[in-house]
């Protein structure tokens, strides 16, 4: 069965405006849902900063060092590679170059930069989510096409890395294929 049985022109590969809009709406709602935890973290950081009078006091509060690193633009992944000396150097240079220069608005500077980094984290997460949703749609389409033609369905499981030949149950196959 050739592609010409399904496609007549390049226009057949173009997603409709309605489907594109629906995809953007679905993605936006998912992004808003996932953003909630970061918004709450920003609020908590702002509340913590309300009792910090100056940058030296901030730097002395070890419980805020992870948040300072985040504000400095250090990703969660990068933090795993940092030694204690790396952390202290990044915090010190960030404080000197950005927090001290902000003067009395150092806490706003910290919170806003924290949120920018969290936004970047959310962006990366959303790329993974969109890829996963696309993978599910493709798997469902393949399984549906094979099933309609009464062809066998086999898949490699994610967890055991073993092939399942002609499964008796294909509902939710995309969760483990």
CSV table of N, CA and C in Angstrom, one decimal:
chain,number,residue,atom,x,y,z
A,1,UNK,N,0.8,-1.2,0.0
A,1,UNK,CA,0.0,0.0,0.0
A,1,UNK,C,0.9,1.2,0.0
A,2,UNK,N,0.9,2.0,-1.0
A,2,UNK,CA,1.7,3.2,-1.2
A,2,UNK,C,1.1,4.4,-0.5
A,3,UNK,N,1.9,5.4,-0.3
A,3,UNK,CA,1.4,6.6,0.3
A,3,UNK,C,0.4,7.3,-0.6
A,4,UNK,N,0.3,7.1,-1.9
A,4,UNK,CA,-0.6,7.7,-2.7
A,4,UNK,C,-2.1,7.3,-2.4
A,5,UNK,N,-2.2,6.2,-1.7
A,5,UNK,CA,-3.5,5.7,-1.3
A,5,UNK,C,-4.1,6.7,-0.2
A,6,UNK,N,-3.2,7.4,0.4
A,6,UNK,CA,-3.6,8.2,1.6
A,6,UNK,C,-3.4,9.7,1.3
A,7,UNK,N,-2.4,10.1,0.5
A,7,UNK,CA,-2.1,11.5,0.3
A,7,UNK,C,-2.2,11.8,-1.2
A,8,UNK,N,-2.9,12.9,-1.5
A,8,UNK,CA,-3.0,13.4,-2.9
A,8,UNK,C,-2.1,14.5,-3.2
A,9,UNK,N,-1.7,15.3,-2.1
A,9,UNK,CA,-0.8,16.4,-2.3
A,9,UNK,C,-0.2,16.8,-1.0
A,10,UNK,N,0.8,17.7,-1.0
A,10,UNK,CA,1.4,18.2,0.2
A,10,UNK,C,0.4,18.8,1.2
A,11,UNK,N,-0.6,19.4,0.6
A,11,UNK,CA,-1.6,20.0,1.5
A,11,UNK,C,-2.3,19.0,2.4
A,12,UNK,N,-2.3,17.7,2.1
A,12,UNK,CA,-2.9,16.7,2.9
A,12,UNK,C,-2.1,16.5,4.2
A,13,UNK,N,-0.8,17.0,4.3
A,13,UNK,CA,0.0,16.9,5.4
A,13,UNK,C,-0.1,18.1,6.3
A,14,UNK,N,-0.8,19.1,5.9
A,14,UNK,CA,-0.9,20.4,6.7
A,14,UNK,C,-2.0,20.2,7.8
A,15,UNK,N,-1.7,20.6,9.0
A,15,UNK,CA,-2.6,20.5,10.1
A,15,UNK,C,-3.6,21.7,10.0
A,16,UNK,N,-4.9,21.4,10.2
A,16,UNK,CA,-5.9,22.4,10.1
A,16,UNK,C,-5.7,23.5,11.1
A,17,UNK,N,-6.3,24.6,10.9
A,17,UNK,CA,-6.2,25.7,11.9
A,17,UNK,C,-7.0,25.3,13.1
A,18,UNK,N,-8.1,24.6,13.0
A,18,UNK,CA,-8.8,24.1,14.2
A,18,UNK,C,-8.0,23.2,15.0
A,19,UNK,N,-7.4,22.2,14.4
A,19,UNK,CA,-6.5,21.3,15.1
A,19,UNK,C,-5.3,21.9,15.8
A,20,UNK,N,-4.7,22.9,15.1
A,20,UNK,CA,-3.6,23.6,15.6
A,20,UNK,C,-4.0,24.4,16.8
A,21,UNK,N,-5.2,25.1,16.7
A,21,UNK,CA,-5.7,25.9,17.8
A,21,UNK,C,-6.0,25.0,19.0
A,22,UNK,N,-6.6,23.9,18.8
A,22,UNK,CA,-7.0,23.0,19.9
A,22,UNK,C,-5.7,22.5,20.6
A,23,UNK,N,-4.7,22.2,19.8
A,23,UNK,CA,-3.4,21.8,20.4
A,23,UNK,C,-2.8,22.8,21.2
A,24,UNK,N,-2.8,24.1,20.8
A,24,UNK,CA,-2.3,25.2,21.6
A,24,UNK,C,-3.1,25.4,22.8
A,25,UNK,N,-4.4,25.3,22.8
A,25,UNK,CA,-5.2,25.4,24.0
A,25,UNK,C,-4.9,24.3,25.0
A,26,UNK,N,-4.8,23.1,24.5
A,26,UNK,CA,-4.5,22.0,25.4
A,26,UNK,C,-3.1,22.2,26.0
A,27,UNK,N,-2.1,22.6,25.3
A,27,UNK,CA,-0.8,22.8,25.8
A,27,UNK,C,-0.8,24.0,26.8
A,28,UNK,N,-1.5,25.0,26.5
A,28,UNK,CA,-1.6,26.2,27.4
A,28,UNK,C,-2.2,25.8,28.7
A,29,UNK,N,-3.2,25.0,28.7
A,29,UNK,CA,-3.9,24.6,30.0
A,29,UNK,C,-2.9,23.7,30.8
A,30,UNK,N,-2.2,22.8,30.1
A,30,UNK,CA,-1.3,21.9,30.8
A,30,UNK,C,-0.1,22.8,31.4
A,31,UNK,N,0.4,23.8,30.6
A,31,UNK,CA,1.4,24.6,31.1
A,31,UNK,C,1.0,25.4,32.3
A,32,UNK,N,-0.2,25.9,32.3
A,32,UNK,CA,-0.8,26.6,33.5
A,32,UNK,C,-0.9,25.7,34.7
A,33,UNK,N,-1.3,24.5,34.5
A,33,UNK,CA,-1.4,23.6,35.6
A,33,UNK,C,0.0,23.3,36.2
A,34,UNK,N,1.0,23.0,35.3
A,34,UNK,CA,2.3,22.7,35.8
A,34,UNK,C,3.0,23.9,36.3
A,35,UNK,N,2.6,25.1,35.9
A,35,UNK,CA,3.3,26.4,36.4
A,35,UNK,C,2.9,26.6,37.9
A,36,UNK,N,1.8,26.1,38.3
A,36,UNK,CA,1.3,26.4,39.7
A,36,UNK,C,2.3,26.2,40.8
A,37,UNK,N,3.1,25.1,40.7
A,37,UNK,CA,4.1,24.8,41.7
A,37,UNK,C,5.2,25.8,41.7
A,38,UNK,N,5.5,26.4,40.5
A,38,UNK,CA,6.6,27.4,40.5
A,38,UNK,C,6.1,28.7,41.0
A,39,UNK,N,4.8,29.0,40.7
A,39,UNK,CA,4.3,30.3,41.2
A,39,UNK,C,4.2,30.2,42.7
A,40,UNK,N,3.9,29.1,43.3
A,40,UNK,CA,3.8,29.0,44.7
A,40,UNK,C,5.2,29.1,45.3
A,41,UNK,N,6.2,28.5,44.6
A,41,UNK,CA,7.6,28.7,45.1
A,41,UNK,C,8.1,30.1,45.1
A,42,UNK,N,7.7,30.8,44.0
A,42,UNK,CA,8.0,32.3,43.9
A,42,UNK,C,7.3,33.1,45.1
A,43,UNK,N,6.1,32.7,45.4
A,43,UNK,CA,5.4,33.4,46.5
A,43,UNK,C,6.1,33.1,47.8
A,44,UNK,N,6.5,31.8,48.0
A,44,UNK,CA,7.2,31.5,49.2
A,44,UNK,C,8.5,32.2,49.4
A,45,UNK,N,9.2,32.3,48.2
A,45,UNK,CA,10.5,33.0,48.3
A,45,UNK,C,10.3,34.5,48.6
A,46,UNK,N,9.3,35.1,48.0
A,46,UNK,CA,9.0,36.5,48.3
A,46,UNK,C,8.7,36.7,49.7
A,47,UNK,N,7.9,35.8,50.3
A,47,UNK,CA,7.6,35.8,51.8
A,47,UNK,C,8.9,35.7,52.6
A,48,UNK,N,9.7,34.8,52.2
A,48,UNK,CA,11.0,34.6,53.0
A,48,UNK,C,11.8,35.8,52.9
A,49,UNK,N,11.8,36.5,51.7
A,49,UNK,CA,12.7,37.6,51.5
A,49,UNK,C,12.2,38.9,52.3
A,50,UNK,N,10.9,38.8,52.7
A,50,UNK,CA,10.3,40.0,53.4
A,50,UNK,C,11.0,40.3,54.7
A,51,UNK,N,11.6,39.3,55.3
A,51,UNK,CA,12.3,39.5,56.6
A,51,UNK,C,13.8,39.6,56.5
A,52,UNK,N,14.3,39.6,55.2
A,52,UNK,CA,15.8,39.7,55.0
A,52,UNK,C,16.1,41.1,54.7
A,53,UNK,N,16.9,41.8,55.6
A,53,UNK,CA,17.1,43.2,55.4
A,53,UNK,C,18.2,43.6,54.4
A,54,UNK,N,19.1,42.7,54.1
A,54,UNK,CA,20.2,43.0,53.2
A,54,UNK,C,20.8,41.8,52.6
A,55,UNK,N,21.7,42.0,51.6
A,55,UNK,CA,22.4,40.8,51.0
A,55,UNK,C,23.2,40.0,51.9
A,56,UNK,N,24.0,40.6,52.8
A,56,UNK,CA,24.8,39.8,53.7
A,56,UNK,C,24.0,38.8,54.6
A,57,UNK,N,22.8,39.3,55.0
A,57,UNK,CA,21.9,38.5,55.8
A,57,UNK,C,21.4,37.4,55.0
A,58,UNK,N,21.0,37.7,53.7
A,58,UNK,CA,20.6,36.7,52.8
A,58,UNK,C,21.6,35.6,52.6
A,59,UNK,N,22.8,36.0,52.4
A,59,UNK,CA,23.9,35.0,52.1
A,59,UNK,C,24.2,34.1,53.4
A,60,UNK,N,23.9,34.7,54.5
A,60,UNK,CA,24.2,34.0,55.8
A,60,UNK,C,23.1,32.9,56.0
A,61,UNK,N,22.0,33.0,55.4
A,61,UNK,CA,20.8,32.1,55.5
A,61,UNK,C,21.1,30.9,54.6
A,62,UNK,N,21.6,29.8,55.1
A,62,UNK,CA,22.0,28.6,54.3
A,62,UNK,C,20.7,28.0,53.7
A,63,UNK,N,19.6,28.2,54.3
A,63,UNK,CA,18.4,27.5,53.8
A,63,UNK,C,17.9,28.1,52.5
A,64,UNK,N,18.4,29.3,52.2
A,64,UNK,CA,18.0,30.0,50.9
A,64,UNK,C,19.1,29.8,49.8
A,65,UNK,N,20.1,29.1,50.1
A,65,UNK,CA,21.2,28.9,49.1
A,65,UNK,C,20.7,28.3,47.8
A,66,UNK,N,19.8,27.3,47.9
A,66,UNK,CA,19.3,26.6,46.7
A,66,UNK,C,18.5,27.6,45.8
A,67,UNK,N,17.7,28.4,46.5
A,67,UNK,CA,16.9,29.4,45.8
A,67,UNK,C,17.8,30.4,45.1
A,68,UNK,N,18.9,30.8,45.8
A,68,UNK,CA,19.8,31.8,45.2
A,68,UNK,C,20.5,31.2,44.0
A,69,UNK,N,20.9,29.9,44.1
A,69,UNK,CA,21.5,29.2,42.9
A,69,UNK,C,20.5,29.2,41.7
A,70,UNK,N,19.2,29.0,42.0
A,70,UNK,CA,18.2,29.0,41.0
A,70,UNK,C,18.1,30.4,40.4
A,71,UNK,N,18.1,31.4,41.2
A,71,UNK,CA,18.0,32.8,40.7
A,71,UNK,C,19.2,33.1,39.9
A,72,UNK,N,20.3,32.5,40.2
A,72,UNK,CA,21.6,32.7,39.5
A,72,UNK,C,21.5,32.1,38.1
A,73,UNK,N,20.5,31.3,37.9
A,73,UNK,CA,20.4,30.6,36.6
A,73,UNK,C,20.9,29.2,36.5
A,74,UNK,N,21.2,28.6,37.7
A,74,UNK,CA,21.8,27.3,37.7
A,74,UNK,C,20.6,26.3,37.7
A,75,UNK,N,20.5,25.5,36.7
A,75,UNK,CA,19.4,24.5,36.6
A,75,UNK,C,19.6,23.4,37.6
A,76,UNK,N,18.5,22.7,37.8
A,76,UNK,CA,18.5,21.5,38.7
A,76,UNK,C,19.5,20.5,38.3
A,77,UNK,N,19.6,20.3,37.0
A,77,UNK,CA,20.6,19.3,36.5
A,77,UNK,C,22.0,19.8,36.7
A,78,UNK,N,22.3,21.0,36.5
A,78,UNK,CA,23.6,21.6,36.8
A,78,UNK,C,24.0,21.5,38.2
A,79,UNK,N,23.0,21.7,39.1
A,79,UNK,CA,23.3,21.6,40.6
A,79,UNK,C,23.9,20.3,41.0
A,80,UNK,N,23.5,19.2,40.3
A,80,UNK,CA,24.0,17.9,40.6
A,80,UNK,C,25.5,17.8,40.4
A,81,UNK,N,26.1,18.6,39.5
A,81,UNK,CA,27.5,18.6,39.2
A,81,UNK,C,28.3,19.5,40.0
A,82,UNK,N,27.7,20.3,40.8
A,82,UNK,CA,28.4,21.3,41.6
A,82,UNK,C,28.9,20.7,42.9
A,83,UNK,N,30.2,21.0,43.3
A,83,UNK,CA,30.7,20.8,44.6
A,83,UNK,C,30.3,21.9,45.5
A,84,UNK,N,30.5,21.8,46.8
A,84,UNK,CA,30.2,22.9,47.7
A,84,UNK,C,30.9,24.2,47.3
A,85,UNK,N,32.1,24.1,46.9
A,85,UNK,CA,32.9,25.3,46.6
A,85,UNK,C,32.3,25.9,45.3
A,86,UNK,N,31.8,25.1,44.4
A,86,UNK,CA,31.2,25.6,43.2
A,86,UNK,C,29.9,26.4,43.5
A,87,UNK,N,29.2,25.8,44.4
A,87,UNK,CA,27.9,26.5,44.9
A,87,UNK,C,28.2,27.8,45.5
A,88,UNK,N,29.2,27.8,46.4
A,88,UNK,CA,29.5,29.1,47.1
A,88,UNK,C,30.0,30.1,46.1
A,89,UNK,N,30.8,29.7,45.2
A,89,UNK,CA,31.4,30.7,44.2
A,89,UNK,C,30.3,31.3,43.3
A,90,UNK,N,29.4,30.4,42.9
A,90,UNK,CA,28.2,30.9,42.0
A,90,UNK,C,27.4,31.8,42.8
A,91,UNK,N,27.1,31.5,44.1
A,91,UNK,CA,26.2,32.4,44.9
A,91,UNK,C,26.9,33.7,45.2
A,92,UNK,N,28.2,33.7,45.5
A,92,UNK,CA,29.0,34.9,45.8
A,92,UNK,C,29.0,35.8,44.6
A,93,UNK,N,29.3,35.2,43.4
A,93,UNK,CA,29.4,36.1,42.2
A,93,UNK,C,28.1,36.6,41.8
A,94,UNK,N,27.1,35.8,41.9
A,94,UNK,CA,25.7,36.3,41.6
A,94,UNK,C,25.3,37.4,42.5
A,95,UNK,N,25.6,37.3,43.8
A,95,UNK,CA,25.2,38.3,44.8
A,95,UNK,C,26.0,39.6,44.5
A,96,UNK,N,27.3,39.5,44.2
A,96,UNK,CA,28.1,40.7,43.9
A,96,UNK,C,27.6,41.4,42.6
A,97,UNK,N,27.4,40.6,41.6
A,97,UNK,CA,27.1,41.2,40.2
A,97,UNK,C,25.6,41.6,40.1
A,98,UNK,N,24.7,41.0,40.8
A,98,UNK,CA,23.3,41.3,40.6
A,98,UNK,C,22.5,41.8,41.8
A,99,UNK,N,22.7,41.1,42.9
A,99,UNK,CA,22.0,41.5,44.1
A,99,UNK,C,22.5,42.8,44.7
A,100,UNK,N,23.8,42.9,44.9
A,100,UNK,CA,24.3,44.1,45.5
A,100,UNK,C,24.1,45.3,44.6
A,101,UNK,N,24.2,45.1,43.3
A,101,UNK,CA,23.9,46.3,42.4
A,101,UNK,C,22.5,46.7,42.4
A,102,UNK,N,21.6,45.9,42.8
A,102,UNK,CA,20.1,46.2,42.8
A,102,UNK,C,19.8,47.1,44.0
A,103,UNK,N,20.7,47.2,45.0
A,103,UNK,CA,20.5,48.1,46.1
A,103,UNK,C,19.3,47.6,47.0
A,104,UNK,N,18.4,48.5,47.3
A,104,UNK,CA,17.3,48.1,48.2
A,104,UNK,C,16.3,47.1,47.5
A,105,UNK,N,16.4,47.0,46.2
A,105,UNK,CA,15.5,46.1,45.5
A,105,UNK,C,16.1,44.8,45.2
A,106,UNK,N,17.1,44.4,46.0
A,106,UNK,CA,17.8,43.1,45.9
A,106,UNK,C,16.8,41.9,46.0
A,107,UNK,N,15.8,42.0,46.8
A,107,UNK,CA,14.9,40.9,47.0
A,107,UNK,C,14.0,40.8,45.7
A,108,UNK,N,13.6,41.9,45.1
A,108,UNK,CA,12.9,41.8,43.9
A,108,UNK,C,13.7,41.2,42.8
A,109,UNK,N,15.0,41.6,42.8
A,109,UNK,CA,15.9,41.0,41.8
A,109,UNK,C,16.0,39.5,41.9
A,110,UNK,N,16.2,39.1,43.2
A,110,UNK,CA,16.3,37.6,43.5
A,110,UNK,C,15.0,36.9,43.0
A,111,UNK,N,13.9,37.4,43.4
A,111,UNK,CA,12.6,36.7,43.1
A,111,UNK,C,12.4,36.6,41.6
A,112,UNK,N,12.6,37.7,41.0
A,112,UNK,CA,12.3,37.8,39.5
A,112,UNK,C,13.3,36.8,38.7
A,113,UNK,N,14.5,36.8,39.1
A,113,UNK,CA,15.5,35.9,38.5
A,113,UNK,C,15.2,34.5,38.8
A,114,UNK,N,14.7,34.2,40.0
A,114,UNK,CA,14.3,32.9,40.4
A,114,UNK,C,13.2,32.4,39.5
A,115,UNK,N,12.2,33.3,39.3
A,115,UNK,CA,11.1,32.9,38.5
A,115,UNK,C,11.4,32.7,37.0
A,116,UNK,N,12.4,33.5,36.5
A,116,UNK,CA,12.9,33.3,35.1
A,116,UNK,C,13.5,31.9,35.0
A,117,UNK,N,14.3,31.5,35.9
A,117,UNK,CA,14.9,30.2,35.8
A,117,UNK,C,13.8,29.1,36.0
A,118,UNK,N,12.9,29.3,36.8
A,118,UNK,CA,11.8,28.3,37.0
A,118,UNK,C,10.9,28.3,35.7
A,119,UNK,N,10.8,29.4,35.0
A,119,UNK,CA,10.1,29.4,33.8
A,119,UNK,C,10.8,28.6,32.7
A,120,UNK,N,12.1,28.7,32.7
A,120,UNK,CA,12.9,27.9,31.8
A,120,UNK,C,12.7,26.4,32.1
A,121,UNK,N,12.7,26.1,33.3
A,121,UNK,CA,12.5,24.7,33.8
A,121,UNK,C,11.1,24.2,33.2
A,122,UNK,N,10.1,25.1,33.4
A,122,UNK,CA,8.8,24.7,32.9
A,122,UNK,C,8.8,24.5,31.4
A,123,UNK,N,9.5,25.4,30.7
A,123,UNK,CA,9.6,25.3,29.2
A,123,UNK,C,10.2,23.9,28.8
A,124,UNK,N,11.2,23.5,29.5
A,124,UNK,CA,11.8,22.2,29.2
A,124,UNK,C,10.9,21.1,29.5
A,125,UNK,N,10.2,21.2,30.6
A,125,UNK,CA,9.2,20.2,30.9
A,125,UNK,C,8.1,20.1,29.9
A,126,UNK,N,7.6,21.2,29.4
A,126,UNK,CA,6.6,21.2,28.4
A,126,UNK,C,7.0,20.6,27.1
A,127,UNK,N,8.3,20.8,26.7
A,127,UNK,CA,8.8,20.2,25.5
A,127,UNK,C,8.7,18.7,25.6
A,128,UNK,N,9.0,18.2,26.8
A,128,UNK,CA,9.0,16.7,27.0
A,128,UNK,C,7.5,16.3,27.0
A,129,UNK,N,6.6,17.0,27.6
A,129,UNK,CA,5.2,16.7,27.6
A,129,UNK,C,4.6,16.6,26.2
A,130,UNK,N,4.9,17.7,25.4
A,130,UNK,CA,4.4,17.7,24.1
A,130,UNK,C,4.9,16.5,23.2
A,131,UNK,N,6.2,16.2,23.4
A,131,UNK,CA,6.8,15.1,22.7
A,131,UNK,C,6.1,13.8,23.1
A,132,UNK,N,5.8,13.6,24.4
A,132,UNK,CA,5.1,12.4,24.9
A,132,UNK,C,3.7,12.3,24.4
A,133,UNK,N,3.0,13.5,24.4
A,133,UNK,CA,1.6,13.4,23.8
A,133,UNK,C,1.7,13.1,22.3
A,134,UNK,N,2.7,13.6,21.6
A,134,UNK,CA,2.8,13.3,20.2
A,134,UNK,C,3.1,11.8,20.0
A,135,UNK,N,3.9,11.2,20.9
A,135,UNK,CA,4.3,9.8,20.8
A,135,UNK,C,3.0,9.0,21.0
A,136,UNK,N,2.2,9.4,22.0
A,136,UNK,CA,0.9,8.6,22.3
A,136,UNK,C,0.0,8.7,21.1
A,137,UNK,N,-0.1,9.8,20.5
A,137,UNK,CA,-1.0,10.0,19.3
A,137,UNK,C,-0.5,9.1,18.1
A,138,UNK,N,0.8,9.1,17.9
A,138,UNK,CA,1.3,8.2,16.8
A,138,UNK,C,1.1,6.8,17.1
A,139,UNK,N,1.4,6.3,18.4
A,139,UNK,CA,1.2,4.9,18.7
A,139,UNK,C,-0.3,4.5,18.6
A,140,UNK,N,-1.2,5.4,19.0
A,140,UNK,CA,-2.6,5.0,18.9
A,140,UNK,C,-3.0,4.9,17.4
A,141,UNK,N,-2.5,5.8,16.6
A,141,UNK,CA,-2.8,5.7,15.2
A,141,UNK,C,-2.2,4.5,14.5
A,142,UNK,N,-1.0,4.1,14.9
A,142,UNK,CA,-0.4,2.9,14.4
A,142,UNK,C,-1.2,1.6,14.8
A,143,UNK,N,-1.5,1.6,16.1
A,143,UNK,CA,-2.3,0.4,16.6
A,143,UNK,C,-3.7,0.4,16.0
A,144,UNK,N,-4.3,1.5,15.8
A,144,UNK,CA,-5.6,1.5,15.2
A,144,UNK,C,-5.6,1.1,13.7
A,145,UNK,N,-4.6,1.5,13.0
A,145,UNK,CA,-4.4,1.1,11.6
A,145,UNK,C,-4.2,-0.4,11.5
A,146,UNK,N,-3.4,-0.9,12.4
A,146,UNK,CA,-3.1,-2.4,12.3
A,146,UNK,C,-4.3,-3.2,12.7
A,147,UNK,N,-5.0,-2.7,13.8
A,147,UNK,CA,-6.2,-3.4,14.2
A,147,UNK,C,-7.3,-3.4,13.2
A,148,UNK,N,-7.6,-2.3,12.6
A,148,UNK,CA,-8.6,-2.2,11.5
A,148,UNK,C,-8.3,-3.2,10.4
A,149,UNK,N,-7.1,-3.4,10.1
A,149,UNK,CA,-6.7,-4.3,9.0
A,149,UNK,C,-6.5,-5.7,9.5
A,150,UNK,N,-6.8,-6.0,10.7
A,150,UNK,CA,-6.7,-7.3,11.3
A,150,UNK,C,-5.3,-7.8,11.3
A,151,UNK,N,-4.3,-6.9,11.4
A,151,UNK,CA,-2.9,-7.3,11.5
A,151,UNK,C,-2.4,-7.4,12.9
A,152,UNK,N,-1.4,-8.2,13.1
A,152,UNK,CA,-1.0,-8.4,14.5
A,152,UNK,C,-0.3,-7.2,15.0
A,153,UNK,N,-0.3,-7.0,16.3
A,153,UNK,CA,0.3,-5.9,17.0
A,153,UNK,C,1.3,-6.5,18.0
A,154,UNK,N,2.5,-6.0,17.9
A,154,UNK,CA,3.6,-6.4,18.8
A,154,UNK,C,4.3,-5.2,19.3
A,155,UNK,N,4.8,-5.2,20.5
A,155,UNK,CA,5.5,-4.0,21.0
A,155,UNK,C,6.5,-4.4,22.0
A,156,UNK,N,7.5,-3.5,22.2
A,156,UNK,CA,8.6,-3.7,23.2
A,156,UNK,C,8.2,-2.9,24.4
A,157,UNK,N,8.2,-3.6,25.6
A,157,UNK,CA,7.7,-2.9,26.8
A,157,UNK,C,8.8,-2.0,27.3
A,158,UNK,N,8.3,-0.9,27.9
A,158,UNK,CA,9.3,0.1,28.5
A,158,UNK,C,10.0,-0.5,29.7
A,159,UNK,N,9.2,-1.2,30.6
A,159,UNK,CA,9.8,-1.6,31.9
A,159,UNK,C,10.6,-2.9,31.8
A,160,UNK,N,10.1,-3.9,31.1
A,160,UNK,CA,10.9,-5.2,31.0
A,160,UNK,C,11.8,-5.3,29.8
A,161,UNK,N,11.6,-4.4,28.8
A,161,UNK,CA,12.4,-4.4,27.6
A,161,UNK,C,12.2,-5.8,26.9
A,162,UNK,N,11.0,-6.3,27.0
A,162,UNK,CA,10.7,-7.6,26.3
A,162,UNK,C,9.6,-7.3,25.3
A,163,UNK,N,9.6,-8.1,24.2
A,163,UNK,CA,8.6,-8.0,23.2
A,163,UNK,C,7.3,-8.7,23.6
A,164,UNK,N,6.2,-8.1,23.4
A,164,UNK,CA,4.9,-8.7,23.6
A,164,UNK,C,4.3,-8.9,22.3
A,165,UNK,N,4.1,-10.2,21.9
A,165,UNK,CA,3.6,-10.5,20.6
A,165,UNK,C,2.1,-10.7,20.7
A,166,UNK,N,1.3,-10.1,19.8
A,166,UNK,CA,-0.1,-10.2,19.7
A,166,UNK,C,-0.8,-10.1,21.1
A,167,UNK,N,-0.7,-9.0,21.8
A,167,UNK,CA,-1.3,-8.9,23.1
A,167,UNK,C,-2.8,-9.0,23.1
A,168,UNK,N,-3.3,-9.6,24.1
A,168,UNK,CA,-4.8,-9.8,24.2
A,168,UNK,C,-5.5,-8.5,24.6
A,169,UNK,N,-4.7,-7.6,25.2
A,169,UNK,CA,-5.3,-6.3,25.7
A,169,UNK,C,-4.4,-5.2,25.0
A,170,UNK,N,-5.1,-4.3,24.2
A,170,UNK,CA,-4.3,-3.2,23.6
A,170,UNK,C,-4.7,-1.9,24.1
A,171,UNK,N,-5.7,-1.9,25.1
A,171,UNK,CA,-6.1,-0.6,25.7
A,171,UNK,C,-4.9,-0.1,26.5
A,172,UNK,N,-4.6,1.2,26.4
A,172,UNK,CA,-3.5,1.8,27.1
A,172,UNK,C,-2.1,1.3,26.7
A,173,UNK,N,-2.0,0.7,25.5
A,173,UNK,CA,-0.7,0.1,25.1
A,173,UNK,C,0.4,1.2,25.1
A,174,UNK,N,0.0,2.4,24.8
A,174,UNK,CA,1.0,3.5,24.7
A,174,UNK,C,1.7,3.8,26.0
A,175,UNK,N,1.1,3.4,27.1
A,175,UNK,CA,1.8,3.7,28.4
A,175,UNK,C,3.0,2.8,28.6
A,176,UNK,N,3.0,1.6,27.9
A,176,UNK,CA,4.2,0.7,28.2
A,176,UNK,C,4.9,0.3,26.9
A,177,UNK,N,4.5,0.9,25.8
A,177,UNK,CA,5.2,0.5,24.5
A,177,UNK,C,6.4,1.3,24.3
